[in-house]
Tab-separated table of C-alpha atoms and ligand atoms in Angstrom:
chain	number	residue	atom	x	y	z
B	71	UNK	CA	189.596	104.920	50.368
B	72	UNK	CA	186.802	102.367	50.808
B	73	UNK	CA	184.077	101.673	48.301
B	74	UNK	CA	180.739	100.293	49.340
B	75	UNK	CA	179.898	98.846	45.938
B	76	UNK	CA	182.573	96.141	46.147
B	77	UNK	CA	181.545	92.683	47.381
B	78	UNK	CA	183.061	91.237	50.524
B	79	UNK	CA	184.499	87.875	49.363
B	80	UNK	CA	184.914	86.581	52.928
B	81	UNK	CA	181.180	86.422	53.461
B	82	UNK	CA	180.387	84.398	50.347
B	83	UNK	CA	178.117	81.453	51.123
B	84	UNK	CA	178.928	81.414	54.771
B	85	UNK	CA	176.888	78.359	55.751
B	86	UNK	CA	177.624	78.966	59.417
B	87	UNK	CA	175.389	82.011	59.321
B	88	UNK	CA	172.022	80.836	60.629
B	89	UNK	CA	168.888	81.066	58.564
B	90	UNK	CA	167.125	84.290	59.456
B	91	UNK	CA	164.041	83.488	61.528
B	92	UNK	CA	160.797	84.995	60.301
B	93	UNK	CA	158.821	87.587	62.296
B	94	UNK	CA	159.728	87.088	65.918
B	95	UNK	CA	160.164	89.506	68.734
B	96	UNK	CA	163.447	91.404	68.636
B	97	UNK	CA	164.209	90.618	65.019
B	98	UNK	CA	166.373	93.718	64.979
B	99	UNK	CA	168.776	92.334	67.585
B	100	UNK	CA	168.861	88.978	65.841
B	101	UNK	CA	169.746	90.685	62.599
B	102	UNK	CA	172.715	92.494	64.087
B	103	UNK	CA	173.887	89.368	65.922
B	104	UNK	CA	173.566	87.168	62.850
B	105	UNK	CA	175.193	89.300	60.184
B	106	UNK	CA	178.629	90.758	59.800
B	107	UNK	CA	179.150	94.494	59.733
B	108	UNK	CA	180.997	95.845	56.678
B	109	UNK	CA	184.767	95.493	57.136
B	110	UNK	CA	185.386	99.238	56.660
B	111	UNK	CA	182.960	100.215	59.473
B	112	UNK	CA	185.676	101.016	62.090
B	113	UNK	CA	187.108	103.638	59.706
B	114	UNK	CA	183.705	105.262	59.319
B	115	UNK	CA	183.255	105.214	63.089
B	116	UNK	CA	186.557	107.079	63.527
B	117	UNK	CA	185.521	109.751	61.027
B	118	UNK	CA	182.092	110.139	62.613
B	119	UNK	CA	183.485	110.221	66.149
B	120	UNK	CA	185.901	113.059	65.392
B	121	UNK	CA	183.204	114.966	63.423
B	122	UNK	CA	180.816	114.767	66.378
B	123	UNK	CA	183.576	115.688	68.835
B	124	UNK	CA	184.533	118.745	66.781
B	125	UNK	CA	180.960	120.054	66.657
B	126	UNK	CA	180.224	119.214	70.292
B	127	UNK	CA	183.318	120.979	71.602
B	128	UNK	CA	184.221	123.616	69.004
B	129	UNK	CA	181.445	124.753	66.659
B	130	UNK	CA	178.475	124.033	68.924
B	131	UNK	CA	176.336	123.298	65.863
B	132	UNK	CA	173.443	120.855	66.148
B	133	UNK	CA	174.037	117.743	64.028
B	134	UNK	CA	171.570	116.369	61.476
B	135	UNK	CA	172.004	112.835	60.231
B	136	UNK	CA	170.494	112.885	56.759
B	137	UNK	CA	170.068	109.527	55.019
B	138	UNK	CA	169.608	109.539	51.284
B	139	UNK	CA	169.265	107.280	48.249
B	140	UNK	CA	168.089	103.705	47.833
B	141	UNK	CA	169.548	100.579	49.438
B	142	UNK	CA	170.342	97.506	47.342
B	143	UNK	CA	169.722	93.843	48.054
B	144	UNK	CA	172.438	91.834	46.274
B	145	UNK	CA	171.300	88.520	44.776
B	146	UNK	CA	174.900	87.297	44.481
B	147	UNK	CA	177.918	87.929	46.698
B	148	UNK	CA	180.037	88.901	43.707
B	149	UNK	CA	177.168	91.116	42.752
B	150	UNK	CA	176.008	91.248	39.171
B	151	UNK	CA	172.287	91.404	39.992
B	152	UNK	CA	170.632	93.276	42.803
B	153	UNK	CA	167.227	94.631	43.780
B	154	UNK	CA	167.135	98.377	44.274
B	155	UNK	CA	164.860	100.912	45.911
B	156	UNK	CA	163.891	103.969	43.950
B	157	UNK	CA	165.562	107.230	44.997
B	158	UNK	CA	167.810	109.594	43.084
B	159	UNK	CA	168.950	111.239	46.315
B	160	UNK	CA	167.399	114.603	45.467
B	161	UNK	CA	165.430	114.909	48.704
B	162	UNK	CA	168.425	114.012	50.855
B	163	UNK	CA	171.052	116.101	49.033
B	164	UNK	CA	168.821	119.182	48.762
B	165	UNK	CA	167.740	118.873	52.407
B	166	UNK	CA	171.389	118.576	53.486
B	167	UNK	CA	172.189	121.888	51.763
B	168	UNK	CA	169.254	123.525	53.523
B	169	UNK	CA	170.284	122.143	56.925
B	170	UNK	CA	173.798	123.542	56.385
B	171	UNK	CA	172.309	126.939	55.527
B	172	UNK	CA	170.266	126.775	58.715
B	173	UNK	CA	173.372	126.348	60.898
B	174	UNK	CA	173.495	122.556	61.202
B	175	UNK	CA	176.427	120.243	60.730
B	176	UNK	CA	175.363	117.325	58.513
B	177	UNK	CA	176.346	113.674	58.416
B	178	UNK	CA	175.191	112.649	54.951
B	179	UNK	CA	174.683	108.874	54.907
B	180	UNK	CA	174.062	108.258	51.233
B	181	UNK	CA	173.941	105.642	48.534
B	182	UNK	CA	177.344	105.787	46.885
B	183	UNK	CA	177.130	107.569	43.502
B	184	UNK	CA	173.679	109.053	44.167
B	185	UNK	CA	173.254	112.846	44.308
B	186	UNK	CA	175.473	114.776	46.737
B	187	UNK	CA	174.944	118.229	48.257
B	188	UNK	CA	176.340	120.981	45.968
B	189	UNK	CA	177.780	118.711	43.262
B	190	UNK	CA	174.185	117.612	42.529
B	191	UNK	CA	173.712	120.853	40.594
B	192	UNK	CA	176.212	119.612	38.013
B	193	UNK	CA	176.115	115.817	38.175
B	194	UNK	CA	173.484	113.448	36.758
B	195	UNK	CA	172.280	116.196	34.370
B	196	UNK	CA	171.935	115.924	30.632
B	197	UNK	CA	174.837	118.366	30.497
B	198	UNK	CA	178.291	116.859	30.770
B	199	UNK	CA	180.347	118.986	33.212
B	200	UNK	CA	182.460	120.071	30.235
B	201	UNK	CA	179.356	121.751	28.780
B	202	UNK	CA	179.644	124.336	31.569
B	203	UNK	CA	183.146	125.296	30.382
B	204	UNK	CA	184.482	127.347	27.529
B	205	UNK	CA	187.913	128.183	26.186
B	206	UNK	CA	189.269	131.737	26.151
B	207	UNK	CA	192.881	132.767	25.427
B	208	UNK	CA	194.173	129.242	25.923
B	209	UNK	CA	192.512	129.078	29.349
B	210	UNK	CA	189.413	127.281	30.557
B	211	UNK	CA	186.534	129.373	31.918
B	212	UNK	CA	182.970	128.881	33.125
B	213	UNK	CA	180.450	129.916	30.481
B	214	UNK	CA	179.059	133.347	31.520
B	215	UNK	CA	175.422	132.173	31.626
B	216	UNK	CA	176.304	129.519	34.259
B	217	UNK	CA	178.827	131.580	36.221
B	218	UNK	CA	176.509	133.447	38.587
B	219	UNK	CA	174.749	130.351	39.878
B	220	UNK	CA	177.983	128.344	40.042
B	221	UNK	CA	179.671	131.037	42.133
B	222	UNK	CA	176.798	130.891	44.651
B	223	UNK	CA	177.025	127.098	44.839
B	224	UNK	CA	180.832	127.242	45.082
B	225	UNK	CA	180.730	129.681	48.018
B	226	UNK	CA	178.283	127.501	49.954
B	227	UNK	CA	180.307	124.371	49.161
B	228	UNK	CA	183.577	125.983	50.291
B	229	UNK	CA	181.938	127.280	53.431
B	230	UNK	CA	180.644	123.802	54.318
B	231	UNK	CA	184.113	122.331	53.696
B	232	UNK	CA	186.121	124.979	55.539
B	233	UNK	CA	183.834	124.866	58.570
B	234	UNK	CA	184.035	121.037	58.518
B	235	UNK	CA	180.239	120.956	58.567
B	236	UNK	CA	179.563	118.187	56.040
B	237	UNK	CA	180.620	114.566	56.417
B	238	UNK	CA	179.893	112.187	53.536
B	239	UNK	CA	179.388	108.534	54.468
B	240	UNK	CA	178.468	106.034	51.711
B	241	UNK	CA	176.479	102.786	51.634
B	242	UNK	CA	175.306	100.509	48.866
B	243	UNK	CA	173.549	97.486	50.361
B	244	UNK	CA	170.782	97.425	52.954
B	245	UNK	CA	173.139	95.519	55.276
B	246	UNK	CA	175.764	98.265	55.039
B	247	UNK	CA	173.054	100.884	55.577
B	248	UNK	CA	171.693	99.211	58.718
B	249	UNK	CA	175.076	98.620	60.358
B	250	UNK	CA	176.293	102.132	59.541
B	251	UNK	CA	173.062	103.720	60.783
B	252	UNK	CA	173.361	101.795	64.042
B	253	UNK	CA	176.988	102.892	64.573
B	254	UNK	CA	176.367	106.538	63.719
B	255	UNK	CA	173.262	106.624	65.945
B	256	UNK	CA	175.127	105.239	68.924
B	257	UNK	CA	177.948	107.750	68.411
B	258	UNK	CA	175.413	110.590	68.173
B	259	UNK	CA	174.392	109.814	71.725
B	260	UNK	CA	177.283	112.150	72.614
B	261	UNK	CA	175.202	115.182	71.533
B	262	UNK	CA	171.837	113.901	72.784
B	263	UNK	CA	168.833	116.051	71.894
B	264	UNK	CA	170.932	118.260	69.613
B	265	UNK	CA	171.022	115.313	67.200
B	266	UNK	CA	168.352	115.233	64.529
B	267	UNK	CA	167.627	112.166	62.422
B	268	UNK	CA	166.169	112.877	58.999
B	269	UNK	CA	165.671	109.490	57.394
B	270	UNK	CA	164.998	110.126	53.707
B	271	UNK	CA	166.800	107.039	52.343
B	272	UNK	CA	164.569	104.550	50.555
B	273	UNK	CA	165.197	101.419	52.572
B	274	UNK	CA	164.382	97.970	51.259
B	275	UNK	CA	161.644	96.135	53.135
B	276	UNK	CA	163.066	92.771	52.088
B	277	UNK	CA	166.486	91.166	51.969
B	278	UNK	CA	168.167	87.922	50.971
B	279	UNK	CA	169.810	86.198	53.965
B	280	UNK	CA	173.540	85.532	53.621
B	281	UNK	CA	172.974	81.786	54.001
B	282	UNK	CA	171.020	81.850	50.718
B	283	UNK	CA	173.203	84.289	48.784
B	284	UNK	CA	175.346	82.439	46.213
B	285	UNK	CA	178.983	83.437	45.843
B	286	UNK	CA	178.950	83.665	42.062
B	287	UNK	CA	176.724	84.990	39.345
B	288	UNK	CA	173.490	82.976	39.109
B	289	UNK	CA	173.455	80.980	35.886
B	290	UNK	CA	170.310	81.109	33.776
B	291	UNK	CA	170.095	77.298	33.552
B	292	UNK	CA	170.310	76.883	37.387
B	293	UNK	CA	166.613	77.213	38.133
B	294	UNK	CA	165.289	75.507	35.004
B	295	UNK	CA	165.124	78.831	33.196
B	296	UNK	CA	163.410	80.670	36.062
B	297	UNK	CA	164.726	82.866	38.814
B	298	UNK	CA	162.695	82.451	41.985
B	299	UNK	CA	163.697	84.910	44.689
B	300	UNK	CA	162.619	84.203	48.260
B	301	UNK	CA	163.245	87.243	50.441
B	302	UNK	CA	162.860	87.848	54.185
B	303	UNK	CA	161.528	90.973	55.820
B	304	UNK	CA	164.079	93.547	56.918
B	305	UNK	CA	163.714	94.007	60.689
B	306	UNK	CA	161.904	97.141	61.808
B	307	UNK	CA	165.105	98.897	62.839
B	308	UNK	CA	163.306	102.185	63.621
B	309	UNK	CA	162.087	100.881	66.959
B	310	UNK	CA	165.679	100.090	67.971
B	311	UNK	CA	166.753	103.545	66.866
B	312	UNK	CA	164.072	105.200	68.979
B	313	UNK	CA	164.420	102.952	72.026
B	314	UNK	CA	168.087	102.029	72.242
B	315	UNK	CA	170.469	103.638	69.800
B	316	UNK	CA	169.419	107.283	70.050
B	317	UNK	CA	166.703	107.565	72.714
B	318	UNK	CA	167.122	111.306	73.306
B	319	UNK	CA	167.391	112.452	69.693
B	320	UNK	CA	164.568	113.747	67.542
B	321	UNK	CA	163.725	111.291	64.797
B	322	UNK	CA	161.968	112.112	61.546
B	323	UNK	CA	161.231	109.358	59.065
B	324	UNK	CA	159.810	109.602	55.576
B	325	UNK	CA	156.925	107.523	54.319
B	326	UNK	CA	156.764	106.873	50.616
B	327	UNK	CA	153.576	105.640	48.984
B	328	UNK	CA	152.127	105.673	45.495
B	329	UNK	CA	148.450	105.416	46.550
B	330	UNK	CA	147.255	108.704	48.069
B	331	UNK	CA	144.374	107.034	49.908
B	332	UNK	CA	146.737	105.213	52.300
B	333	UNK	CA	149.519	107.768	52.840
B	334	UNK	CA	148.204	109.414	56.028
B	335	UNK	CA	147.139	106.115	57.550
B	336	UNK	CA	150.564	104.577	56.931
B	337	UNK	CA	152.300	107.632	58.402
B	338	UNK	CA	150.147	107.401	61.547
B	339	UNK	CA	150.764	103.661	61.869
B	340	UNK	CA	154.538	104.261	61.683
B	341	UNK	CA	154.321	106.898	64.442
B	342	UNK	CA	152.282	104.601	66.671
B	343	UNK	CA	154.553	101.650	66.054
B	344	UNK	CA	157.894	103.382	66.569
B	345	UNK	CA	156.883	106.217	68.914
B	346	UNK	CA	159.131	108.749	67.198
B	347	UNK	CA	158.337	112.420	66.668
B	348	UNK	CA	157.464	113.095	63.049
B	349	UNK	CA	156.705	111.340	59.777
B	350	UNK	CA	156.947	113.257	56.532
B	351	UNK	CA	154.668	111.582	54.016
B	352	UNK	CA	155.104	111.900	50.275
B	353	UNK	CA	153.742	110.326	47.139
B	354	UNK	CA	156.151	109.205	44.468
B	355	UNK	CA	154.197	111.115	41.831
B	356	UNK	CA	154.054	114.483	43.629
B	357	UNK	CA	157.043	114.338	46.006
B	358	UNK	CA	158.713	117.413	44.553
B	359	UNK	CA	155.601	119.579	44.990
B	360	UNK	CA	153.959	118.504	48.237
B	361	UNK	CA	154.639	116.631	51.456
B	362	UNK	CA	152.622	116.137	54.628
B	363	UNK	CA	153.970	116.444	58.177
B	364	UNK	CA	152.221	114.036	60.551
B	365	UNK	CA	153.166	114.371	64.225
B	366	UNK	CA	152.676	112.138	67.242
B	367	UNK	CA	149.486	114.032	68.214
B	368	UNK	CA	148.028	112.915	64.892
B	369	UNK	CA	148.108	116.463	63.453
B	370	UNK	CA	148.607	116.803	59.702
B	371	UNK	CA	150.188	119.748	57.959
B	372	UNK	CA	150.678	119.917	54.216
B	373	UNK	CA	153.565	121.840	52.708
B	374	UNK	CA	152.947	122.702	49.067
B	375	UNK	CA	154.719	124.728	46.420
B	376	UNK	CA	152.449	127.297	44.782
B	377	UNK	CA	152.248	127.213	40.937
B	378	UNK	CA	154.400	130.384	40.909
B	379	UNK	CA	157.033	128.704	43.081
B	380	UNK	CA	157.015	125.667	40.776
B	381	UNK	CA	157.480	128.049	37.847
B	382	UNK	CA	160.474	129.680	39.603
B	383	UNK	CA	162.027	126.217	40.193
B	384	UNK	CA	161.905	126.688	43.952
B	385	UNK	CA	162.830	123.460	45.699
B	386	UNK	CA	160.332	122.186	48.266
B	387	UNK	CA	163.182	121.356	50.675
B	388	UNK	CA	163.678	125.106	51.145
B	389	UNK	CA	160.187	125.092	52.753
B	390	UNK	CA	160.521	121.716	54.506
B	391	UNK	CA	163.789	122.370	56.359
B	392	UNK	CA	162.864	125.668	58.124
B	393	UNK	CA	159.703	123.902	59.331
B	394	UNK	CA	161.772	120.934	60.551
B	395	UNK	CA	164.245	123.253	62.296
B	396	UNK	CA	161.366	124.908	64.145
B	397	UNK	CA	160.006	121.550	65.298
B	398	UNK	CA	163.509	120.485	66.353
B	399	UNK	CA	163.989	123.675	68.404
B	400	UNK	CA	160.684	123.058	70.168
B	401	UNK	CA	161.870	119.510	70.877
B	402	UNK	CA	165.194	120.715	72.308
B	403	UNK	CA	163.430	123.274	74.532
B	404	UNK	CA	160.518	121.015	75.507
B	405	UNK	CA	161.467	120.605	79.176
G	288	LIG	C1	161.290	109.137	50.839
G	288	LIG	O1	160.099	109.048	50.930
G	288	LIG	C2	161.977	110.183	49.959
G	288	LIG	O2	161.319	111.408	50.071
G	288	LIG	C3	162.076	109.765	48.452
G	288	LIG	C4	162.907	110.852	47.760
G	288	LIG	C5	162.755	108.413	48.336
G	288	LIG	C6	160.690	109.700	47.809
G	288	LIG	P1	164.346	111.284	45.640
G	288	LIG	O3	165.604	110.783	46.302
G	288	LIG	O4	163.108	110.590	46.407
G	288	LIG	O5	164.220	112.775	45.809
G	288	LIG	O6	164.242	110.819	44.216
G	288	LIG	N1	162.117	108.301	51.542
G	288	LIG	C7	161.689	107.286	52.454
G	288	LIG	C8	161.354	106.020	51.779
G	288	LIG	C9	161.252	104.839	52.725
G	288	LIG	O7	161.814	103.814	52.417
G	288	LIG	N2	160.561	104.938	53.876
G	288	LIG	C10	160.275	103.795	54.707
G	288	LIG	C11	158.829	103.422	54.469
G	288	LIG	O8	158.128	104.105	53.700
G	288	LIG	C12	160.457	104.151	56.159
G	288	LIG	S1	162.117	104.495	56.605
G	288	LIG	O9	158.382	102.429	55.052
């Protein structure tokens, strides 16, 4: 078993790694040439390869790569401090469940220990999992008021497992995320337009180059009582994804903003810059109630929960995914 939250001691203050050059053409390629992939990556590639092979040859299901959760930027190699991006993993985990229900196989590339499909209903809640249990005749049972919902979740979970339709792949740092995304994308080439990228992970825009990452915990006296962090821009990997890694797949990215006056503009800029198919825009404050689909023709379509649906605790992903599936089918049949 590999864990993505452990540091890689070999890469500590590797002074041979060149300083990352700022804003030049093909920064993406430079990034991947300059930095080391995580040591466990070949094992992930094996798992992903056999998952894709199984669905290409046996189940025939289309494959969605769902990314979820925030990436970290470690400030030390033996990481005590890190910068994080906000995301609980709700959008990704809930969307993954909905893709599975819509007949997709799902590669769930997620921040380790963020929400997972199915278990999310019982993890990270104010209830401890033991609060769902009770004792009867020296045996443990599910409390009757939770049993009905849990049975539904259990059946879906078992179905996903038995049909080998869900593959969980973890990341912690932005470097691990980028290398794993690249590998998975290249492997997905095998299924071409039947591959759907649904990039809901909250990816850091900045990172600390390895050449400037200290091996050990930064001491408070080191910088005269101040911590000055000088970060570089993460390369715009989406253009590589669209052009080189997965040129025939449909790619959907999410755009997160907090200022509603710039959301649509930023979504359109992303589409123009990367030339992919769809951006789903959301505001941090309202992301569970409304999102906007912006396509490459510049069309905007809002998806909103009605007050009644909010009252019934309907999850917006149950409206988003059928819409996405429809767009994906049109994409597959476009020729
Ligand atoms: C999102 O916008 C997601 O919907 C959220 C989900 C992170 C808001 P939660 O996990 O939140 O349900 O708590 N993800 C994309 C964020 C992002 O980093 N997008 C990049 C950008 O905006 C493009 S890939 O530039």
